[in-house]
Coordinates of C-alpha atoms and ligand atoms in Angstrom, one line a residue:
M1 CA 31.5 8.9 11.6
P2 CA 30.8 6.0 8.9
T3 CA 29.2 7.4 5.9
V4 CA 26.9 5.8 3.2
S5 CA 27.2 5.3 -0.5
Q6 CA 24.3 6.3 -2.7
K7 CA 23.9 3.1 -4.1
S8 CA 23.6 1.2 -0.7
F9 CA 21.4 4.1 0.5
R10 CA 19.1 3.1 -2.3
L11 CA 19.3 -0.3 -1.7
V12 CA 18.0 0.0 2.1
M13 CA 15.2 2.5 0.8
G14 CA 14.2 -0.3 -1.8
T15 CA 14.1 -2.9 1.0
A16 CA 11.9 -0.5 3.2
L17 CA 9.5 -0.2 0.3
G18 CA 9.4 -3.8 -0.6
S19 CA 8.9 -4.8 3.1
V20 CA 6.1 -2.4 3.6
C21 CA 4.4 -4.2 0.6
L22 CA 5.2 -7.5 1.6
I23 CA 3.6 -7.2 4.9
V24 CA 0.1 -6.2 3.2
F25 CA 0.4 -9.7 2.0
T26 CA 1.4 -11.5 5.2
G27 CA -1.4 -9.5 6.8
A28 CA -4.1 -10.6 4.3
L29 CA -2.8 -14.1 4.9
V30 CA -3.6 -14.0 8.7
R31 CA -7.0 -12.4 7.2
L32 CA -7.8 -15.1 4.8
T33 CA -7.1 -17.9 6.6
G34 CA -8.9 -16.8 9.4
S35 CA -6.1 -16.5 11.8
G36 CA -6.9 -12.9 12.6
L37 CA -7.7 -14.2 16.5
G38 CA -5.2 -16.9 16.4
C39 CA -3.5 -15.1 18.8
S40 CA -6.2 -13.4 21.3
D41 CA -3.9 -10.8 23.0
W42 CA -1.6 -8.3 22.0
P43 CA 1.4 -8.1 22.2
R44 CA 1.3 -11.5 24.0
C45 CA -0.2 -14.2 21.8
N46 CA -2.4 -15.5 24.7
E47 CA -2.7 -15.1 28.3
T48 CA -0.7 -17.9 29.1
K49 CA 2.0 -17.9 26.4
F50 CA 4.0 -14.9 24.8
V51 CA 4.8 -17.0 21.8
D52 CA 2.3 -19.9 20.9
V53 CA 3.0 -22.0 17.6
S54 CA 0.4 -25.0 19.0
T55 CA -2.1 -24.5 16.0
G56 CA -1.8 -23.1 12.0
H57 CA -3.8 -20.3 13.0
T58 CA -1.5 -18.8 16.0
M59 CA 1.4 -19.7 13.9
I60 CA 0.3 -17.5 10.9
E61 CA -0.6 -14.8 13.2
Q62 CA 2.8 -15.0 14.6
V63 CA 4.7 -14.9 11.6
N64 CA 3.1 -11.7 10.6
R65 CA 3.8 -10.3 13.9
L66 CA 7.3 -11.5 13.4
F67 CA 7.4 -9.7 9.8
T68 CA 6.6 -6.8 11.4
G69 CA 9.8 -6.9 13.1
V70 CA 11.2 -7.4 9.6
V71 CA 9.7 -4.3 8.6
S72 CA 10.4 -2.5 11.8
A73 CA 14.4 -3.4 11.2
S74 CA 14.1 -1.9 7.7
V75 CA 12.8 1.3 8.7
I76 CA 14.9 1.6 11.6
A77 CA 17.9 1.3 9.0
A78 CA 16.4 3.9 6.7
V79 CA 16.6 6.5 9.5
L80 CA 20.0 5.6 10.3
L81 CA 21.2 5.6 7.1
S82 CA 19.6 9.0 6.3
Y83 CA 21.5 10.6 9.1
F84 CA 24.8 8.9 7.8
R85 CA 24.2 9.6 4.2
K86 CA 26.6 12.1 2.9
P87 CA 25.4 15.1 2.1
R88 CA 22.7 14.5 4.7
R89 CA 19.4 16.0 3.2
A90 CA 16.5 17.2 5.5
D91 CA 14.1 15.7 3.1
L92 CA 15.3 12.2 3.0
V93 CA 15.7 12.3 7.0
K94 CA 11.9 13.4 7.2
L95 CA 10.8 10.9 4.7
S96 CA 12.6 8.2 6.8
W97 CA 10.9 9.3 10.2
G98 CA 7.7 9.1 8.1
L99 CA 8.4 5.4 7.8
I100 CA 9.0 5.0 11.6
I101 CA 5.6 6.9 12.7
G102 CA 3.9 4.7 9.6
V103 CA 4.9 1.8 11.4
L104 CA 4.3 2.6 15.2
A105 CA 0.9 3.5 13.9
Q106 CA 0.3 0.1 12.2
V107 CA 1.5 -1.5 15.3
V108 CA -1.3 0.3 17.5
I109 CA -3.8 -0.2 14.8
G110 CA -2.7 -4.0 14.8
G111 CA -3.6 -4.1 18.2
I112 CA -6.5 -2.4 18.0
V113 CA -8.0 -4.7 15.4
V114 CA -7.2 -7.8 17.5
L115 CA -8.5 -6.4 20.9
T116 CA -11.9 -5.2 19.0
G117 CA -12.4 -8.4 17.7
L118 CA -11.5 -7.4 13.8
N119 CA -13.3 -4.2 13.8
P120 CA -14.2 -3.3 10.5
F121 CA -13.2 0.4 10.7
A122 CA -9.9 -0.7 12.5
N123 CA -9.6 -3.4 9.5
M124 CA -10.0 -0.5 6.8
A125 CA -8.0 2.0 8.7
H126 CA -5.1 -1.0 8.8
F127 CA -5.1 -1.4 5.1
L128 CA -5.3 2.4 4.4
V129 CA -2.5 3.5 6.4
S130 CA -0.4 0.8 4.7
I131 CA -1.1 2.4 1.5
I132 CA 0.0 5.9 3.0
L133 CA 3.0 4.2 4.4
I134 CA 4.0 2.7 0.7
T135 CA 3.3 6.2 -0.7
N136 CA 6.0 7.6 1.9
A137 CA 8.4 4.5 1.3
F138 CA 7.8 5.1 -2.6
V139 CA 8.6 8.9 -2.5
L140 CA 11.7 8.2 -0.4
Y141 CA 12.9 5.4 -2.8
R142 CA 12.6 7.7 -5.5
R143 CA 14.2 10.5 -3.8
S144 CA 17.3 8.3 -3.0
M145 CA 18.0 8.2 -6.4
S146 CA 19.4 11.3 -7.0
D147 CA 21.9 14.1 -5.2
A148 CA 19.5 16.5 -5.4
P149 CA 15.8 16.7 -3.9
S150 CA 13.2 16.6 -6.6
I151 CA 9.7 18.0 -6.4
Y152 CA 7.1 15.6 -5.2
I153 CA 4.3 15.7 -7.7
R154 CA 5.2 15.2 -11.3
R155 CA 5.5 18.3 -13.6
L156 CA 3.8 17.6 -16.7
A157 CA 5.6 19.1 -19.8
S158 CA 2.3 20.3 -21.0
G159 CA 1.6 22.4 -18.1
S160 CA -1.3 20.1 -17.3
S161 CA -0.1 18.8 -14.1
S162 CA -3.7 19.8 -12.2
M163 CA -4.9 16.7 -14.3
L164 CA -3.1 14.4 -11.7
L165 CA -5.4 15.5 -8.9
P166 CA -8.5 13.9 -10.4
L167 CA -6.6 10.8 -10.9
A168 CA -5.4 10.4 -7.2
V169 CA -8.7 11.3 -5.7
L170 CA -10.3 8.6 -8.4
S171 CA -7.7 6.0 -7.3
A172 CA -8.3 7.0 -3.6
L173 CA -11.6 6.4 -3.8
A174 CA -11.3 3.1 -5.4
I175 CA -9.2 1.8 -2.9
V176 CA -11.4 3.3 -0.1
T177 CA -14.4 1.5 -1.3
G178 CA -12.4 -1.7 -2.0
T179 CA -11.9 -1.6 1.8
V180 CA -15.5 -0.9 2.6
V181 CA -16.4 -4.1 0.5
T182 CA -13.8 -6.2 2.5
A183 CA -15.2 -5.0 5.8
T184 CA -18.6 -5.8 4.5
G185 CA -17.7 -9.3 3.0
P186 CA -17.6 -12.8 4.6
H187 CA -13.3 -12.5 4.6
A188 CA -13.0 -10.5 8.1
G189 CA -10.6 -13.2 9.7
D190 CA -12.9 -14.9 11.8
E191 CA -16.5 -16.2 11.4
D192 CA -17.7 -14.0 14.6
A193 CA -16.2 -11.0 13.7
V194 CA -18.4 -7.7 13.4
R195 CA -19.4 -6.7 10.1
F196 CA -20.7 -3.5 8.1
G197 CA -24.3 -4.4 7.6
F198 CA -24.5 -3.4 4.1
A199 CA -25.4 -5.5 1.4
L200 CA -22.7 -6.8 -0.5
T201 CA -24.0 -6.4 -4.2
S202 CA -24.5 -2.6 -2.8
V203 CA -21.1 -2.1 -1.7
A204 CA -19.2 -4.2 -4.4
R205 CA -21.4 -1.9 -7.0
L206 CA -20.2 1.3 -5.8
H207 CA -16.6 0.0 -5.7
G208 CA -16.6 -0.8 -9.3
V209 CA -18.4 2.5 -10.1
A210 CA -15.2 4.2 -8.4
V211 CA -13.2 1.6 -10.5
M212 CA -14.5 2.3 -13.8
L213 CA -14.3 6.3 -13.4
T214 CA -10.6 6.0 -12.4
V215 CA -10.3 3.7 -15.3
A216 CA -12.0 5.9 -17.6
F217 CA -9.8 8.7 -16.4
I218 CA -6.6 6.8 -16.8
V219 CA -7.7 5.8 -20.5
F220 CA -8.3 9.7 -21.0
L221 CA -4.8 10.6 -19.6
A222 CA -3.1 7.8 -21.9
V223 CA -4.6 9.6 -24.9
K224 CA -3.7 12.7 -23.7
A225 CA 0.0 11.3 -22.7
R226 CA 0.3 10.1 -26.4
K227 CA -0.5 13.5 -27.8
W228 CA 2.3 14.9 -25.3
S229 CA 6.1 14.3 -26.1
D230 CA 6.6 13.1 -22.6
K231 CA 7.7 9.6 -23.2
R232 CA 8.2 8.8 -19.6
F233 CA 4.7 10.0 -18.5
S234 CA 3.2 8.1 -21.2
E235 CA 5.2 5.0 -20.4
A236 CA 4.0 5.2 -16.7
V237 CA 0.2 5.8 -17.7
Q238 CA 0.4 2.7 -19.9
T239 CA 1.9 0.5 -17.1
L240 CA -1.0 1.9 -14.9
L241 CA -3.7 1.2 -17.6
I242 CA -2.5 -2.3 -17.7
V243 CA -2.3 -3.1 -14.0
A244 CA -5.8 -1.4 -13.4
C245 CA -7.4 -3.5 -16.2
F246 CA -5.8 -6.6 -14.6
Q247 CA -7.0 -5.6 -11.4
G248 CA -10.6 -4.8 -12.3
A249 CA -10.8 -8.2 -14.1
I250 CA -9.6 -9.9 -11.1
G251 CA -12.2 -7.9 -9.2
Y252 CA -15.1 -8.9 -11.4
T253 CA -14.0 -12.5 -11.7
Q254 CA -14.0 -12.8 -7.7
Y255 CA -17.4 -11.2 -7.3
F256 CA -19.1 -13.0 -9.8
T257 CA -17.4 -16.5 -8.4
G258 CA -18.6 -15.8 -4.5
V259 CA -15.0 -14.2 -3.5
P260 CA -12.8 -17.4 -3.6
V261 CA -9.9 -16.9 -1.0
I262 CA -7.4 -17.1 -3.7
L263 CA -8.7 -14.4 -5.9
V264 CA -9.1 -12.4 -2.9
A265 CA -5.3 -12.8 -2.2
A266 CA -4.5 -12.0 -5.8
H267 CA -6.7 -8.9 -5.6
I268 CA -4.8 -7.8 -2.6
I269 CA -1.4 -8.1 -4.3
G270 CA -3.3 -6.2 -7.2
A271 CA -4.2 -3.5 -5.2
V272 CA -0.8 -3.0 -4.0
S273 CA 0.5 -3.1 -7.3
F274 CA -2.1 -0.6 -8.5
W275 CA -1.1 2.1 -6.0
L276 CA 2.4 1.3 -7.0
A277 CA 1.6 2.1 -10.5
I278 CA -0.4 5.0 -9.1
C279 CA 2.6 6.6 -7.1
N280 CA 5.2 5.8 -10.4
V281 CA 2.6 8.3 -12.3
L282 CA 2.2 11.1 -9.6
I283 CA 5.5 11.4 -8.2
E284 CA 8.0 13.0 -9.8
E285 CA 11.2 11.0 -11.1
S286 CA 14.6 11.8 -9.9
H287 CA 17.0 13.1 -12.6
S288 CA 20.4 12.0 -11.4
Ligands
HEM301 C1 -8.5 -0.8 -10.2 C2 -9.2 -1.8 -9.8 C3 -9.3 -2.3 -8.2 C4 -8.7 -1.7 -7.2 C5 -7.6 -0.9 -7.4 C6 -9.2 -2.5 -6.0 C7 -9.0 -2.3 -5.2 C8 -9.6 -3.0 -3.8 C9 -9.3 -2.9 -2.2 C10 -8.2 -2.1 -1.7 C11 -9.8 -3.8 -1.5 C12 -9.8 -4.0 0.1 C13 -8.6 -5.1 0.1 C14 -8.4 -5.4 1.5 O1 -9.0 -4.3 2.4 O2 -7.9 -6.4 1.9 C15 -10.9 -4.3 -2.5 C16 -11.8 -5.5 -2.3 C17 -12.6 -6.0 -3.3 N1 -12.7 -5.8 -4.6 FE1 -11.7 -4.3 -5.6 N2 -10.4 -3.1 -6.7 C18 -10.4 -2.9 -8.1 C19 -11.5 -3.7 -8.9 C20 -12.5 -4.3 -8.6 C21 -13.8 -4.7 -9.3 C22 -13.7 -4.3 -10.8 C23 -14.4 -5.2 -8.6 C24 -16.0 -5.8 -9.0 C25 -16.8 -5.6 -8.4 C26 -13.7 -5.5 -7.1 C27 -14.6 -6.1 -6.3 C28 -13.8 -6.4 -4.9 C29 -14.4 -7.1 -4.1 C30 -15.7 -8.3 -4.0 C31 -13.7 -6.9 -2.6 C32 -13.7 -7.6 -1.2 C33 -12.8 -8.7 -1.3 C34 -13.0 -9.3 0.2 O3 -13.9 -10.0 0.1 O4 -11.8 -9.2 0.8 N3 -12.7 -4.9 -7.3 N4 -10.4 -3.9 -3.8

């Protein structure tokens, strides 16, 4: 039976993490270019053709579907390698299966998004399941770096690990309220798509408040971290603070300039970067 070196294993896990992040951008490209219903059917593109590249919209939608293939290949490789890895570790095998389940869930939800004419709940679920998938891939990547399983949640030297819980809750709230703003706003992916009937200003304000609370808590953690002699944690919190401030600046700029597509796209890249920075703070580093 072939065996896999730790280096190759880490490379494949890194590729899986990269691909589950990248598909969020290709999915966003579909929505922002109004290509969501470029293919009116699923898994076929439309009633007459399985693959249709006759217009820009069908092409973009199908590039996204094709990229789903790339993601699928990378997560299947992750599962196979986790079985071939010596020594085989149950935690890595389980986490790789988590990727498969997440991708299958996304294929089904993606189908529901199309078949329900871009239903806003389905759109929200699509983004949020991606965030869960990214978290799973991040833990797997981090754990692939050492020979021994580490604990999941970072342990703070000062014994204040419970402070990470409000950070997790607030940041999740910032992400969830963001998806509500998107499901209310003008960038559904098709002019005729059903939207939440909220006032955009109200949901954006709610999202802004969740973000401000999150940023305030990150500042609090950054101050605390400087007092503790935990250099790695301090650096992770500082990185998070920088990413959150950039993301907040993009958020306000897009809001006050009428949500232009280019800034909405940057905001999605920022949301994924923000979540990776959150994972970097919350999830224990491996010590090989
Ligand atoms: C840490 C800071 C922030 C994070 C993590 C964040 C996250 C998100 C997420 C996840 C989405 C949904 C993306 C999607 O479903 O495709 C979103 C949308 C949005 N956010 Fe933020 N956001 C942040 C800051 C802000 C701020 C300060 C504002 C200002 C009010 C803002 C305004 C918006 C708007 C207007 C949308 C909807 C854009 C659209 O039409 O699709 N965001 N945000």
